[in-house]
Structure formats: C-alpha cells, structure tokens
C-alpha cells in the first residue's frame, strides 16, 4: 500500500468501495479493464472493476450501456444474477459473455443466439449497490428491473404507482426468486453452538461483552455488524429487536459487505456476525432459541418452510409500462424450476420441494408430549403425534393473512411446484393437507379455521393437479394452534403459525 502525503503530477489514487484498498502511483496505462500504475514496488496492475480512480490523470472511461439495465441489491446482483443470466442464456440455446465494467460492482452480459454463432439477443447491465436503489432506478426509468433483498415498502409502491409504473405487488411485477436466511455465526473454534434471542440482543446492544457470559470462554466478544442502511442489517434488527432497534454497541466493527463480515469472523476466534446464507464460508452457524424455547436451525428445509426467524425473500421488480421480450424472458426464467439449481449453486435457497422424516423424538414430537398440556388440548396433540410419525413432511408450506383463508404471494409459486413434485410420486401415495393457526381466539374456533384452510388448499391442489395427481390419495385435517413453529407473542411469530403443511406417505 503506497500512501504519499500529497498527490503529485501524473499521480492517481485507486480506492475500493470497502476502503480496504487505497493506493497511489504514477498512471502508466489502462489496458484490459485494468489500471497500470508505477509505485516504489514496481508496476502494479489493478482491476478497474474493483476500484475507483481519483486524480487529473485518471483515464476517461466509457460508460457501459445495454438493452436492459438491472439495478439494486448487491446480495442479488453479485450473488445470483450472473448465474441466472448464464442459465437464461442456456435456456435460449445461446451463449453468454459476462464481464466486469469499469464501475465497481457492475457487470455486463451479452447473450448471443445459436450458442454464440448467431445474432445478439440482448445485453444486460447489472449494477449492484443497495435495495433502495432498485426502486429509485425504477422510478426514474434508468432500470427495467430492480433487485431487492427486502419487500418494497408501501411508500415506494405508491410513488411508483403514481409515476405510472403499475401495481408493484402484482404477480407480474413482484417476483420472489429465492429465500435467504441470515446466519448468526462465530469462528469454527468457538465452543458456543446456540444462543437465545435475549442473549443475541444483549450482545448487539453491548450489554453482553464476554463469551463467558453466554457459556463460552473467557474472551471479549468482537462484534461485527453491517452499515446503517444495509438491507441485511435492517432484516436482522427487525427480526431480533422487533423494529425498535437500539444503537449499535460503540465497539462494533462495521463491515461494508457480507463477504467482509464473513472474512473477519473466519479470521477472529472471538468475533460474531450475521450474513446471508451464501456467505458462511467455513464459519460456524449458531442455532437460535426464541422467547418460547423453540430452537431454530439455519438449514435449507427451515428456510423453505419459512420457519427460521432470521430470513428474507429476494425479489425482482419491474414496471408495468417498461417491459420488452428480453426483460420478460429473464424474469420468467428467474422464477422457473430451471432456476432453482442455479440459485442453490449461488448459495441461496430456491423453492424446490424438500422432504423430511417426522420423528417422535424431534423437537415437534417432544412438544406434542408436553405433560403440562391442558387435558382437552392434549387429546388433539396425541392424535397429531400418532398421525405425524407415519408421514414425511414436505417443505411446501402455505400461509395466510390474519383471520382469512387467502393465500399470500408465496403460495402462487408453491402450488405449481407441489403439483410437479406429486406427479412424480408412486401411485397409491397418500397426501395429508394439515392446517394450523396462531393462538389468537378460542381453541375450538382456531381448530375449525385450520380445517377450513386445509380444505381450501386441498381443493386448490385438486384443481391445479387434475389428472396428473389422480393416482394419489388426498385428504385434509386441522389441528388449530397446537405445535406452533413460531412464538405467538409477536406478529412475525403468529404469521409463521398461520400455515398449512403438506405431509406425504408412499405405499410400502
């Protein structure tokens, strides 16, 4: 790192967006998208995609242009979009050339038909910054697609609607492409394997400062968080503090990216942080215990059922008045079954159907054998336990708004994929649609509501599946508020509990 006290004639300064690279030297040339500078250590070559240039002698670089500009979240842009563009190209029997531009965090993709021997189909410019930029760029029409690691806010949606962009939460404008669990993680050598949400709150407010206070070694806790305005930090604080997050501890290390946060923890035995599912990179994920004593393991099954508390959906958005065939083709591919493997390859979690055995010794099985349960309710708990152990649970889980039997937006995606999965199962398989509610209201009323919700999903499944699943036995049942997956003391916990599960049993 060369840091002269003042910039001299012919000298330029190269700085990375995260501040970890800051070097000065005499500008020599710009070749193959890289700066070549002369320093006391000799000539250095630095990729232009990694740094910005300051100084009178910085070369004037051309601004990249494309048919389709995609802007917003770096989690989506850097983590998912390159693979989705390659996959979309493959689906067209075309070839994709993807490279960095001179702007940090920006990639340019060219898709050429006939495996690269035909005409150019389209070019895509992906600008990765933050989720808020997705909506500001859609608003000024500088982007055709917005990438976000959070859902659009009502104010953003109204502003875009008033600008002629349409209904931003309509199915043809709001596209859920993946689930991203936020992993709380520590160094692999740290003996701690789980933390309660109270302990996590204490750590991130600075009230708990030593690992010994949570059952670990006598060592200081080196706290790593994200910068204010980060969507990752917003989701973390919303889930951990309920949206009323206090000031971050004064000694916290601010990481500009998930990659940086992960790197710090992997190098520091006393550090703790939270990152997206794709950025674990060898660190130890910690199991979380919520206020009700429910253990939440950050695995793919829990993410697909959306029963792990620290998670978010990843979105693509588009305006209704600014669509073209290339944009529509990419969006259709991004939400298709074909994209699932690519999303998994990128380290995120797609919506493919997963399957898990239901053991009587599982956390749910033990919950259903609660000796302190009310006698009336315990009868339903025993009935559920006796039934449950004969079936595997599928990750497909349908959820509802409070007091209604109306599916949320995720349900539209899941129904088609469930039909595709069931169509592959052997004739004579049995599927049980199982309804649950939160604990707001009377027990019998909730049980009846859960039966109604399960019956609705059963009917919709029969309609969607038709002859494709005619050889599978379908039935439904409702268990009301027993066996909660979330904590009923919060809105988020109650949302998690308003669900319909899908259980399956294949013939012997």
Short mmCIF file of C-alpha atoms in Angstrom, two decimals:
data_model
loop_
_atom_site.label_atom_id
_atom_site.label_comp_id
_atom_site.label_asym_id
_atom_site.label_seq_id
_atom_site.Cartn_x
_atom_site.Cartn_y
_atom_site.Cartn_z
CA UNK A 1 0.00 0.00 0.00
CA UNK A 2 1.62 3.25 -1.16
CA UNK A 3 0.39 6.39 0.59
CA UNK A 4 2.38 9.57 -0.28
CA UNK A 5 1.44 12.65 1.69
CA UNK A 6 0.20 14.57 -1.36
CA UNK A 7 -0.78 13.70 -4.90
CA UNK A 8 1.80 14.85 -7.44
CA UNK A 9 1.58 15.46 -11.19
CA UNK A 10 0.76 12.31 -13.13
CA UNK A 11 -0.30 10.53 -9.97
CA UNK A 12 -3.66 8.83 -9.41
CA UNK A 13 -5.32 7.25 -6.38
CA UNK A 14 -7.20 3.94 -6.58
CA UNK A 15 -9.73 3.21 -3.83
CA UNK A 16 -12.01 0.19 -3.37
CA UNK A 17 -15.63 0.68 -2.29
CA UNK A 18 -15.00 -1.00 1.08
CA UNK A 19 -11.91 1.10 1.80
CA UNK A 20 -9.56 -1.88 2.11
CA UNK A 21 -7.54 -0.88 -0.96
CA UNK A 22 -6.13 2.66 -1.12
CA UNK A 23 -3.03 3.10 -3.25
CA UNK A 24 -1.33 5.87 -5.19
CA UNK A 25 1.08 5.74 -8.06
CA UNK A 26 2.03 7.21 -11.41
CA UNK A 27 -0.54 6.41 -14.08
CA UNK A 28 1.09 4.37 -16.87
CA UNK A 29 -1.73 2.84 -18.90
CA UNK A 30 -5.26 1.43 -18.91
CA UNK A 31 -5.33 -2.00 -20.58
CA UNK A 32 -7.74 -4.95 -20.49
CA UNK A 33 -10.01 -3.18 -18.00
CA UNK A 34 -7.13 -2.66 -15.55
CA UNK A 35 -5.12 0.30 -14.30
CA UNK A 36 -1.33 0.02 -14.53
CA UNK A 37 0.46 2.31 -12.09
CA UNK A 38 4.08 2.80 -11.16
CA UNK A 39 4.97 2.61 -7.46
CA UNK A 40 8.05 2.18 -5.31
CA UNK A 41 7.34 -1.56 -5.52
CA UNK A 42 7.31 -1.52 -9.31
CA UNK A 43 4.41 -1.62 -11.74
CA UNK A 44 1.07 -2.78 -10.31
CA UNK A 45 -1.99 -3.88 -12.27
CA UNK A 46 -5.36 -3.29 -10.57
CA UNK A 47 -8.71 -4.40 -11.97
CA UNK A 48 -10.91 -1.38 -12.73
CA UNK A 49 -13.98 -3.30 -11.55
CA UNK A 50 -12.58 -3.31 -8.01
CA UNK A 51 -11.61 0.34 -7.55
CA UNK A 52 -12.49 3.93 -8.35
CA UNK A 53 -9.90 6.37 -9.68
CA UNK A 54 -9.18 9.91 -8.44
CA UNK A 55 -6.73 12.38 -9.96
CA UNK A 56 -6.32 14.61 -13.01
CA UNK A 57 -4.61 11.83 -14.94
CA UNK A 58 -7.35 9.22 -14.48
CA UNK A 59 -8.40 7.93 -17.92
CA UNK A 60 -11.86 8.85 -19.17
CA UNK A 61 -13.66 5.52 -19.34
CA UNK A 62 -16.68 4.84 -21.47
CA UNK A 63 -19.93 4.28 -19.59
CA UNK A 64 -21.33 0.82 -20.31
CA UNK A 65 -24.74 0.70 -21.98
CA UNK A 66 -27.12 -2.21 -22.51
CA UNK A 67 -30.60 -3.13 -23.70
CA UNK A 68 -31.70 -3.99 -20.16
CA UNK A 69 -30.32 -2.35 -17.03
CA UNK A 70 -30.85 -4.19 -13.73
CA UNK A 71 -30.12 -2.27 -10.52
CA UNK A 72 -30.34 -2.65 -6.75
CA UNK A 73 -29.27 -5.14 -4.07
CA UNK A 74 -25.69 -6.37 -4.15
CA UNK A 75 -26.88 -9.59 -2.49
CA UNK A 76 -28.94 -10.36 -5.58
CA UNK A 77 -26.73 -8.66 -8.15
CA UNK A 78 -23.41 -10.21 -7.17
CA UNK A 79 -24.73 -13.43 -5.64
CA UNK A 80 -27.47 -14.55 -8.03
CA UNK A 81 -27.70 -12.56 -11.27
CA UNK A 82 -24.54 -13.84 -13.03
CA UNK A 83 -25.75 -17.44 -12.75
CA UNK A 84 -29.32 -16.51 -13.71
CA UNK A 85 -28.04 -14.75 -16.82
CA UNK A 86 -25.98 -17.79 -17.76
CA UNK A 87 -28.95 -20.06 -17.14
CA UNK A 88 -31.28 -17.85 -19.17
CA UNK A 89 -28.77 -17.91 -22.00
CA UNK A 90 -28.64 -21.71 -21.86
CA UNK A 91 -32.43 -21.93 -21.94
CA UNK A 92 -32.32 -19.97 -25.21
CA UNK A 93 -29.60 -22.25 -26.62
CA UNK A 94 -27.45 -19.14 -26.67
CA UNK A 95 -24.06 -18.18 -25.26
CA UNK A 96 -23.45 -15.55 -22.59
CA UNK A 97 -20.35 -13.44 -22.23
CA UNK A 98 -20.20 -11.83 -18.79
CA UNK A 99 -17.54 -9.42 -17.61
CA UNK A 100 -16.91 -6.53 -15.25
CA UNK A 101 -17.15 -2.92 -16.35
CA UNK A 102 -15.00 -0.07 -15.11
CA UNK A 103 -17.57 0.60 -12.35
CA UNK A 104 -17.17 -1.29 -9.09
CA UNK A 105 -19.96 -3.84 -8.59
CA UNK A 106 -21.17 -3.66 -12.19
CA UNK A 107 -21.26 -6.48 -14.75
CA UNK A 108 -22.19 -6.52 -18.43
CA UNK A 109 -23.65 -9.63 -20.05
CA UNK A 110 -24.11 -10.19 -23.79
CA UNK A 111 -26.33 -13.07 -24.93
CA UNK A 112 -25.78 -14.29 -28.48
CA UNK A 113 -28.09 -16.80 -30.18
CA UNK A 114 -27.15 -20.18 -31.66
CA UNK A 115 -24.57 -20.90 -28.94
CA UNK A 116 -22.68 -17.74 -29.79
CA UNK A 117 -22.73 -18.06 -33.59
CA UNK A 118 -25.96 -16.17 -34.24
CA UNK A 119 -27.25 -12.66 -33.69
CA UNK A 120 -27.09 -10.85 -30.38
CA UNK A 121 -30.30 -11.45 -28.40
CA UNK A 122 -29.80 -8.75 -25.77
CA UNK A 123 -27.29 -7.14 -23.44
CA UNK A 124 -27.83 -6.80 -19.70
CA UNK A 125 -26.08 -4.34 -17.39
CA UNK A 126 -26.27 -5.28 -13.69
CA UNK A 127 -25.47 -2.50 -11.21
CA UNK A 128 -25.11 -3.84 -7.64
CA UNK A 129 -25.45 -1.29 -4.85
CA UNK A 130 -28.34 -1.47 -2.37
CA UNK A 131 -32.01 -2.46 -2.31
CA UNK A 132 -33.29 1.11 -2.07
CA UNK A 133 -31.61 1.89 -5.39
CA UNK A 134 -33.84 -0.73 -7.05
CA UNK A 135 -36.88 1.47 -6.54
CA UNK A 136 -35.27 4.84 -7.20
CA UNK A 137 -33.90 3.49 -10.50
CA UNK A 138 -37.29 2.06 -11.44
CA UNK A 139 -38.84 5.41 -10.57
CA UNK A 140 -36.58 7.41 -12.90
CA UNK A 141 -36.77 4.60 -15.51
CA UNK A 142 -32.99 4.21 -15.62
CA UNK A 143 -33.51 0.50 -14.86
CA UNK A 144 -36.01 -2.03 -16.21
CA UNK A 145 -35.54 -4.49 -13.36
CA UNK A 146 -34.97 -3.74 -9.67
CA UNK A 147 -33.22 -6.22 -7.35
CA UNK A 148 -34.11 -6.16 -3.66
CA UNK A 149 -33.35 -8.23 -0.57
CA UNK A 150 -36.44 -6.81 1.12
CA UNK A 151 -40.01 -6.28 0.01
CA UNK A 152 -40.95 -2.94 -1.48
CA UNK A 153 -42.36 -0.53 1.12
CA UNK A 154 -45.90 0.90 0.78
CA UNK A 155 -44.46 4.39 0.20
CA UNK A 156 -42.16 3.13 -2.56
CA UNK A 157 -45.02 1.22 -4.18
CA UNK A 158 -47.33 4.24 -4.07
CA UNK A 159 -44.69 6.55 -5.52
CA UNK A 160 -44.07 4.16 -8.41
CA UNK A 161 -47.81 3.67 -8.97
CA UNK A 162 -48.33 7.44 -9.14
CA UNK A 163 -45.45 7.56 -11.65
CA UNK A 164 -47.30 5.17 -13.97
CA UNK A 165 -45.35 2.01 -13.06
CA UNK A 166 -48.45 0.00 -12.14
CA UNK A 167 -49.19 -2.17 -9.11
CA UNK A 168 -45.73 -3.13 -7.86
CA UNK A 169 -47.00 -6.05 -5.77
CA UNK A 170 -48.99 -7.63 -8.61
CA UNK A 171 -47.78 -11.14 -9.56
CA UNK A 172 -46.46 -9.93 -12.93
CA UNK A 173 -44.39 -7.15 -11.31
CA UNK A 174 -43.19 -8.62 -8.00
CA UNK A 175 -41.13 -11.79 -8.43
CA UNK A 176 -39.85 -13.82 -5.47
CA UNK A 177 -36.78 -15.69 -6.69
CA UNK A 178 -35.24 -17.17 -3.51
CA UNK A 179 -35.09 -17.25 0.26
CA UNK A 180 -32.01 -16.04 2.08
CA UNK A 181 -31.54 -17.00 5.72
CA UNK A 182 -29.41 -14.67 7.80
CA UNK A 183 -26.91 -16.83 9.63
CA UNK A 184 -25.60 -15.74 13.01
CA UNK A 185 -22.13 -17.22 13.07
CA UNK A 186 -18.93 -17.47 15.05
CA UNK A 187 -15.41 -18.74 14.45
CA UNK A 188 -15.20 -22.56 13.96
CA UNK A 189 -13.11 -22.90 17.14
CA UNK A 190 -15.74 -21.18 19.30
CA UNK A 191 -17.40 -23.78 21.58
CA UNK A 192 -20.74 -21.93 21.54
CA UNK A 193 -23.31 -23.70 19.33
CA UNK A 194 -26.53 -21.83 20.18
CA UNK A 195 -27.75 -18.51 21.53
CA UNK A 196 -31.13 -17.35 22.77
CA UNK A 197 -32.64 -14.28 21.16
CA UNK A 198 -32.26 -12.50 24.54
CA UNK A 199 -28.53 -13.26 24.50
CA UNK A 200 -28.25 -12.07 20.91
CA UNK A 201 -29.97 -8.82 21.85
CA UNK A 202 -27.58 -8.39 24.76
CA UNK A 203 -24.55 -8.94 22.54
CA UNK A 204 -25.65 -6.46 19.89
CA UNK A 205 -26.55 -3.75 22.40
CA UNK A 206 -23.23 -4.09 24.22
CA UNK A 207 -24.77 -5.43 27.46
CA UNK A 208 -23.00 -8.78 26.96
CA UNK A 209 -19.34 -8.27 26.11
CA UNK A 210 -17.61 -11.53 27.08
CA UNK A 211 -18.20 -15.04 25.70
CA UNK A 212 -18.16 -16.42 29.27
CA UNK A 213 -21.49 -14.62 29.87
CA UNK A 214 -23.18 -16.98 27.38
CA UNK A 215 -21.36 -20.16 28.39
CA UNK A 216 -18.21 -19.74 26.32
CA UNK A 217 -14.55 -19.00 27.02
CA UNK A 218 -13.34 -16.00 28.99
CA UNK A 219 -12.70 -13.79 25.97
CA UNK A 220 -14.08 -10.49 24.67
CA UNK A 221 -16.85 -10.64 22.08
CA UNK A 222 -15.74 -8.83 18.93
CA UNK A 223 -18.96 -7.61 17.42
CA UNK A 224 -19.28 -7.32 13.63
CA UNK A 225 -22.33 -5.66 12.04
CA UNK A 226 -23.31 -4.01 8.75
CA UNK A 227 -23.51 -0.33 7.89
CA UNK A 228 -26.67 1.66 8.56
CA UNK A 229 -29.00 1.42 5.57
CA UNK A 230 -27.93 -2.11 4.68
CA UNK A 231 -30.95 -4.32 3.92
CA UNK A 232 -29.18 -7.20 5.68
CA UNK A 233 -28.88 -5.14 8.84
CA UNK A 234 -32.49 -3.94 8.55
CA UNK A 235 -33.80 -7.52 8.39
CA UNK A 236 -31.57 -8.59 11.29
CA UNK A 237 -32.72 -5.73 13.52
CA UNK A 238 -36.37 -6.21 12.58
CA UNK A 239 -36.28 -9.89 13.48
CA UNK A 240 -34.13 -9.58 16.62
CA UNK A 241 -35.42 -6.29 18.06
CA UNK A 242 -38.88 -6.11 16.52
CA UNK A 243 -38.19 -2.98 14.52
CA UNK A 244 -37.27 -0.91 17.57
CA UNK A 245 -33.53 -1.46 17.36
CA UNK A 246 -31.31 0.37 19.84
CA UNK A 247 -27.99 1.94 18.92
CA UNK A 248 -25.28 -0.50 17.95
CA UNK A 249 -22.60 -1.09 20.56
CA UNK A 250 -19.84 1.51 20.34
CA UNK A 251 -17.11 -1.10 19.82
CA UNK A 252 -18.86 -2.78 16.85
CA UNK A 253 -16.87 -3.36 13.66
CA UNK A 254 -18.77 -2.13 10.60
CA UNK A 255 -18.43 -4.45 7.59
CA UNK A 256 -19.40 -2.97 4.24
CA UNK A 257 -20.36 -6.33 2.69
CA UNK A 258 -21.37 -9.82 3.76
CA UNK A 259 -18.11 -11.10 2.29
CA UNK A 260 -16.12 -8.77 4.53
CA UNK A 261 -18.13 -9.73 7.62
CA UNK A 262 -17.58 -13.42 6.89
CA UNK A 263 -13.86 -12.91 6.39
CA UNK A 264 -13.49 -11.09 9.71
CA UNK A 265 -15.22 -13.89 11.64
CA UNK A 266 -13.23 -16.63 9.92
CA UNK A 267 -10.02 -14.87 10.97
CA UNK A 268 -11.02 -13.85 14.51
CA UNK A 269 -11.77 -16.59 17.12
CA UNK A 270 -13.71 -14.08 19.26
CA UNK A 271 -15.88 -12.48 16.56
CA UNK A 272 -19.59 -12.84 15.86
CA UNK A 273 -21.64 -11.56 12.93
CA UNK A 274 -24.68 -12.20 10.74
CA UNK A 275 -24.52 -12.80 6.99
CA UNK A 276 -26.65 -14.17 4.18
CA UNK A 277 -26.87 -17.94 3.78
CA UNK A 278 -24.44 -17.89 0.85
CA UNK A 279 -21.65 -16.24 2.83
CA UNK A 280 -20.93 -18.74 5.66
CA UNK A 281 -17.61 -19.80 4.10
CA UNK A 282 -16.45 -22.14 6.82
CA UNK A 283 -17.65 -20.22 9.87
CA UNK A 284 -19.91 -21.90 12.46
CA UNK A 285 -23.67 -21.19 12.13
CA UNK A 286 -25.40 -20.86 15.51
CA UNK A 287 -28.80 -22.31 16.39
CA UNK A 288 -31.16 -19.66 17.79
CA UNK A 289 -33.65 -20.20 20.63
CA UNK A 290 -36.64 -17.85 20.61
CA UNK A 291 -38.61 -16.47 23.56
CA UNK A 292 -40.82 -19.58 23.65
CA UNK A 293 -37.91 -22.01 23.76
CA UNK A 294 -38.30 -23.11 20.12
CA UNK A 295 -34.95 -23.96 18.53
CA UNK A 296 -34.42 -22.62 15.03
CA UNK A 297 -31.73 -24.28 12.92
CA UNK A 298 -30.46 -22.33 9.90
CA UNK A 299 -30.81 -25.10 7.31
CA UNK A 300 -32.39 -25.18 3.86
CA UNK A 301 -35.55 -27.04 4.96
CA UNK A 302 -36.33 -24.47 7.67
CA UNK A 303 -35.74 -21.70 5.16
CA UNK A 304 -38.08 -23.24 2.58
CA UNK A 305 -40.83 -23.59 5.20
CA UNK A 306 -40.02 -20.03 6.34
CA UNK A 307 -39.91 -21.15 9.96
CA UNK A 308 -36.42 -19.83 10.66
CA UNK A 309 -36.78 -16.37 12.18
CA UNK A 310 -33.84 -14.58 10.55
CA UNK A 311 -34.67 -14.81 6.89
CA UNK A 312 -35.79 -12.74 3.98
CA UNK A 313 -37.09 -13.17 0.48
CA UNK A 314 -35.12 -12.00 -2.53
CA UNK A 315 -37.11 -10.09 -5.14
CA UNK A 316 -37.01 -8.81 -8.68
CA UNK A 317 -39.39 -5.95 -9.59
CA UNK A 318 -40.37 -4.41 -12.90
CA UNK A 319 -42.52 -1.56 -14.12
CA UNK A 320 -45.71 -2.45 -15.99
CA UNK A 321 -45.07 0.22 -18.63
CA UNK A 322 -41.47 -0.63 -19.48
CA UNK A 323 -41.42 -4.29 -20.50
CA UNK A 324 -39.74 -5.88 -23.51
CA UNK A 325 -39.20 -9.53 -24.61
CA UNK A 326 -35.66 -9.78 -23.19
CA UNK A 327 -36.73 -8.45 -19.78
CA UNK A 328 -39.81 -10.68 -19.63
CA UNK A 329 -37.78 -13.71 -20.70
CA UNK A 330 -35.25 -13.21 -17.93
CA UNK A 331 -37.95 -12.67 -15.29
CA UNK A 332 -39.86 -15.78 -16.39
CA UNK A 333 -36.68 -17.85 -16.22
CA UNK A 334 -35.71 -16.46 -12.80
CA UNK A 335 -38.96 -17.75 -11.27
CA UNK A 336 -38.95 -21.13 -13.05
CA UNK A 337 -38.00 -24.58 -11.78
CA UNK A 338 -34.93 -24.42 -14.02
CA UNK A 339 -33.54 -21.55 -11.94
CA UNK A 340 -33.66 -23.50 -8.65
CA UNK A 341 -30.41 -25.38 -9.17
CA UNK A 342 -28.62 -22.18 -10.15
CA UNK A 343 -29.93 -20.38 -7.07
CA UNK A 344 -28.67 -23.26 -4.93
CA UNK A 345 -25.32 -23.14 -6.71
CA UNK A 346 -25.10 -19.46 -5.81
CA UNK A 347 -25.53 -20.42 -2.15
CA UNK A 348 -29.12 -19.27 -1.76
CA UNK A 349 -32.29 -21.31 -1.27
CA UNK A 350 -34.76 -21.85 -4.07
CA UNK A 351 -38.33 -23.09 -3.89
CA UNK A 352 -37.78 -26.72 -4.86
CA UNK A 353 -39.74 -29.23 -2.77
CA UNK A 354 -37.72 -30.82 0.05
CA UNK A 355 -38.75 -33.76 2.25
CA UNK A 356 -38.04 -34.61 5.90
CA UNK A 357 -38.95 -37.50 8.20
CA UNK A 358 -41.11 -36.63 11.21
CA UNK A 359 -39.68 -38.40 14.24
CA UNK A 360 -41.42 -38.69 17.62
CA UNK A 361 -38.07 -37.64 19.13
CA UNK A 362 -37.90 -34.44 17.10
CA UNK A 363 -38.48 -31.07 18.73
CA UNK A 364 -42.06 -31.16 17.46
CA UNK A 365 -42.61 -34.69 18.74
CA UNK A 366 -41.41 -33.72 22.20
CA UNK A 367 -43.65 -30.63 22.15
CA UNK A 368 -46.69 -32.80 21.45
CA UNK A 369 -45.90 -34.95 24.50
CA UNK A 370 -45.97 -31.96 26.87
CA UNK A 371 -47.07 -33.37 30.28
CA UNK A 372 -48.39 -29.96 31.36
CA UNK A 373 -50.76 -29.53 28.42
CA UNK A 374 -54.47 -28.93 29.03
CA UNK A 375 -56.29 -32.29 29.05
CA UNK A 376 -58.70 -31.33 26.26
CA UNK A 377 -55.95 -29.97 24.02
CA UNK A 378 -53.66 -32.90 24.88
CA UNK A 379 -56.10 -35.24 23.14
CA UNK A 380 -55.58 -33.44 19.85
CA UNK A 381 -51.84 -33.37 20.45
CA UNK A 382 -51.73 -37.15 20.87
CA UNK A 383 -53.83 -37.58 17.74
CA UNK A 384 -51.44 -35.39 15.76
CA UNK A 385 -48.40 -37.25 17.08
CA UNK A 386 -49.89 -40.65 16.21
CA UNK A 387 -50.64 -39.44 12.67
CA UNK A 388 -47.47 -37.44 12.12
CA UNK A 389 -45.00 -40.28 12.58
CA UNK A 390 -46.45 -42.18 9.61
CA UNK A 391 -45.80 -39.27 7.21
CA UNK A 392 -42.86 -37.26 5.95
CA UNK A 393 -43.28 -33.50 5.81
CA UNK A 394 -42.70 -31.62 2.56
CA UNK A 395 -41.13 -28.19 2.69
CA UNK A 396 -44.09 -26.72 0.79
CA UNK A 397 -45.94 -24.60 3.35
CA UNK A 398 -48.85 -22.28 2.62
CA UNK A 399 -49.53 -19.21 4.76
CA UNK A 400 -52.47 -16.90 5.32
CA UNK A 401 -53.26 -13.38 6.40
CA UNK A 402 -54.81 -12.89 9.86
CA UNK A 403 -58.32 -14.35 10.16
CA UNK A 404 -58.58 -15.27 6.48
CA UNK A 405 -58.17 -18.24 4.19
CA UNK A 406 -56.49 -16.17 1.47
CA UNK A 407 -53.03 -17.30 0.40
CA UNK A 408 -50.07 -14.95 0.47
CA UNK A 409 -47.97 -14.24 -2.65
CA UNK A 410 -45.59 -17.16 -1.99
CA UNK A 411 -48.48 -19.61 -2.30
CA UNK A 412 -48.84 -18.87 -6.01
CA UNK A 413 -45.31 -20.11 -6.57
CA UNK A 414 -45.59 -23.16 -4.34
CA UNK A 415 -48.81 -24.66 -5.71
CA UNK A 416 -47.43 -25.33 -9.17
CA UNK A 417 -44.20 -26.79 -7.84
CA UNK A 418 -46.12 -29.03 -5.43
CA UNK A 419 -48.15 -30.45 -8.30
CA UNK A 420 -44.96 -31.11 -10.27
CA UNK A 421 -43.46 -32.95 -7.29
CA UNK A 422 -46.56 -35.04 -6.54
CA UNK A 423 -46.81 -36.03 -10.20
CA UNK A 424 -43.51 -37.89 -9.76
CA UNK A 425 -44.68 -39.91 -6.72
CA UNK A 426 -45.77 -43.55 -6.98
CA UNK A 427 -49.41 -44.48 -7.46
CA UNK A 428 -51.13 -45.06 -4.13
CA UNK A 429 -49.17 -42.39 -2.24
CA UNK A 430 -51.17 -40.59 0.44
CA UNK A 431 -51.02 -36.83 0.93
CA UNK A 432 -52.45 -35.17 4.03
CA UNK A 433 -53.03 -31.41 3.98
CA UNK A 434 -52.64 -30.19 7.57
CA UNK A 435 -53.88 -26.82 8.81
CA UNK A 436 -52.64 -24.75 11.78
CA UNK A 437 -53.38 -21.29 13.22
CA UNK A 438 -51.91 -18.83 15.69
CA UNK A 439 -53.35 -18.78 19.25
CA UNK A 440 -55.48 -15.63 18.86
CA UNK A 441 -59.08 -16.60 19.71
CA UNK A 442 -60.69 -19.70 21.20
CA UNK A 443 -59.13 -23.13 20.78
CA UNK A 444 -62.11 -24.75 19.02
CA UNK A 445 -62.59 -21.72 16.76
CA UNK A 446 -58.96 -21.89 15.72
CA UNK A 447 -59.19 -25.61 15.09
CA UNK A 448 -62.22 -25.09 12.84
CA UNK A 449 -60.44 -22.28 10.98
CA UNK A 450 -57.43 -24.56 10.42
CA UNK A 451 -59.74 -27.21 8.96
CA UNK A 452 -61.24 -24.64 6.59
CA UNK A 453 -57.79 -23.52 5.45
CA UNK A 454 -56.61 -27.10 4.92
CA UNK A 455 -59.77 -27.94 2.96
CA UNK A 456 -59.25 -24.87 0.76
CA UNK A 457 -55.68 -25.91 -0.09
CA UNK A 458 -56.90 -29.45 -0.76
CA UNK A 459 -59.47 -28.13 -3.24
CA UNK A 460 -56.95 -25.84 -4.94
CA UNK A 461 -54.45 -28.70 -5.18
CA UNK A 462 -57.05 -30.99 -6.77
CA UNK A 463 -57.93 -28.28 -9.29
CA UNK A 464 -54.31 -27.46 -10.12
CA UNK A 465 -53.21 -31.11 -10.29
CA UNK A 466 -56.13 -32.60 -12.21
CA UNK A 467 -55.31 -35.89 -13.89
CA UNK A 468 -51.60 -35.50 -13.12
CA UNK A 469 -52.19 -36.47 -9.47
CA UNK A 470 -55.32 -38.60 -9.85
CA UNK A 471 -53.48 -41.71 -8.58
CA UNK A 472 -52.62 -40.02 -5.25
CA UNK A 473 -54.98 -40.08 -2.28
CA UNK A 474 -55.66 -36.57 -0.92
CA UNK A 475 -57.27 -35.65 2.43
CA UNK A 476 -57.11 -32.82 4.96
CA UNK A 477 -57.19 -32.20 8.70
CA UNK A 478 -56.81 -29.19 11.02
CA UNK A 479 -55.05 -29.01 14.39
CA UNK A 480 -55.53 -25.35 15.22
CA UNK A 481 -52.95 -23.71 17.45
CA UNK A 482 -51.07 -26.79 18.69
CA UNK A 483 -47.46 -27.39 17.58
CA UNK A 484 -46.50 -23.76 16.88
CA UNK A 485 -43.45 -23.16 14.69
CA UNK A 486 -43.08 -19.55 15.84
CA UNK A 487 -43.66 -17.61 19.02
CA UNK A 488 -47.22 -16.30 19.31
CA UNK A 489 -46.20 -13.20 21.25
CA UNK A 490 -45.11 -11.35 18.09
CA UNK A 491 -46.74 -10.52 14.76
CA UNK A 492 -43.99 -12.39 12.92
CA UNK A 493 -44.37 -15.47 15.11
CA UNK A 494 -48.13 -15.51 14.59
CA UNK A 495 -47.63 -15.14 10.84
CA UNK A 496 -45.36 -18.19 10.85
CA UNK A 497 -48.00 -20.20 12.72
CA UNK A 498 -50.84 -19.42 10.29
CA UNK A 499 -49.93 -22.19 7.89
CA UNK A 500 -50.96 -25.32 6.01
CA UNK A 501 -48.39 -28.10 5.78
CA UNK A 502 -48.19 -30.96 3.29
CA UNK A 503 -47.45 -34.47 4.60
CA UNK A 504 -46.84 -37.49 2.38
CA UNK A 505 -46.70 -41.26 2.77
CA UNK A 506 -45.64 -43.56 -0.06
CA UNK A 507 -47.01 -47.10 -0.35
CA UNK A 508 -45.00 -49.79 1.40
#
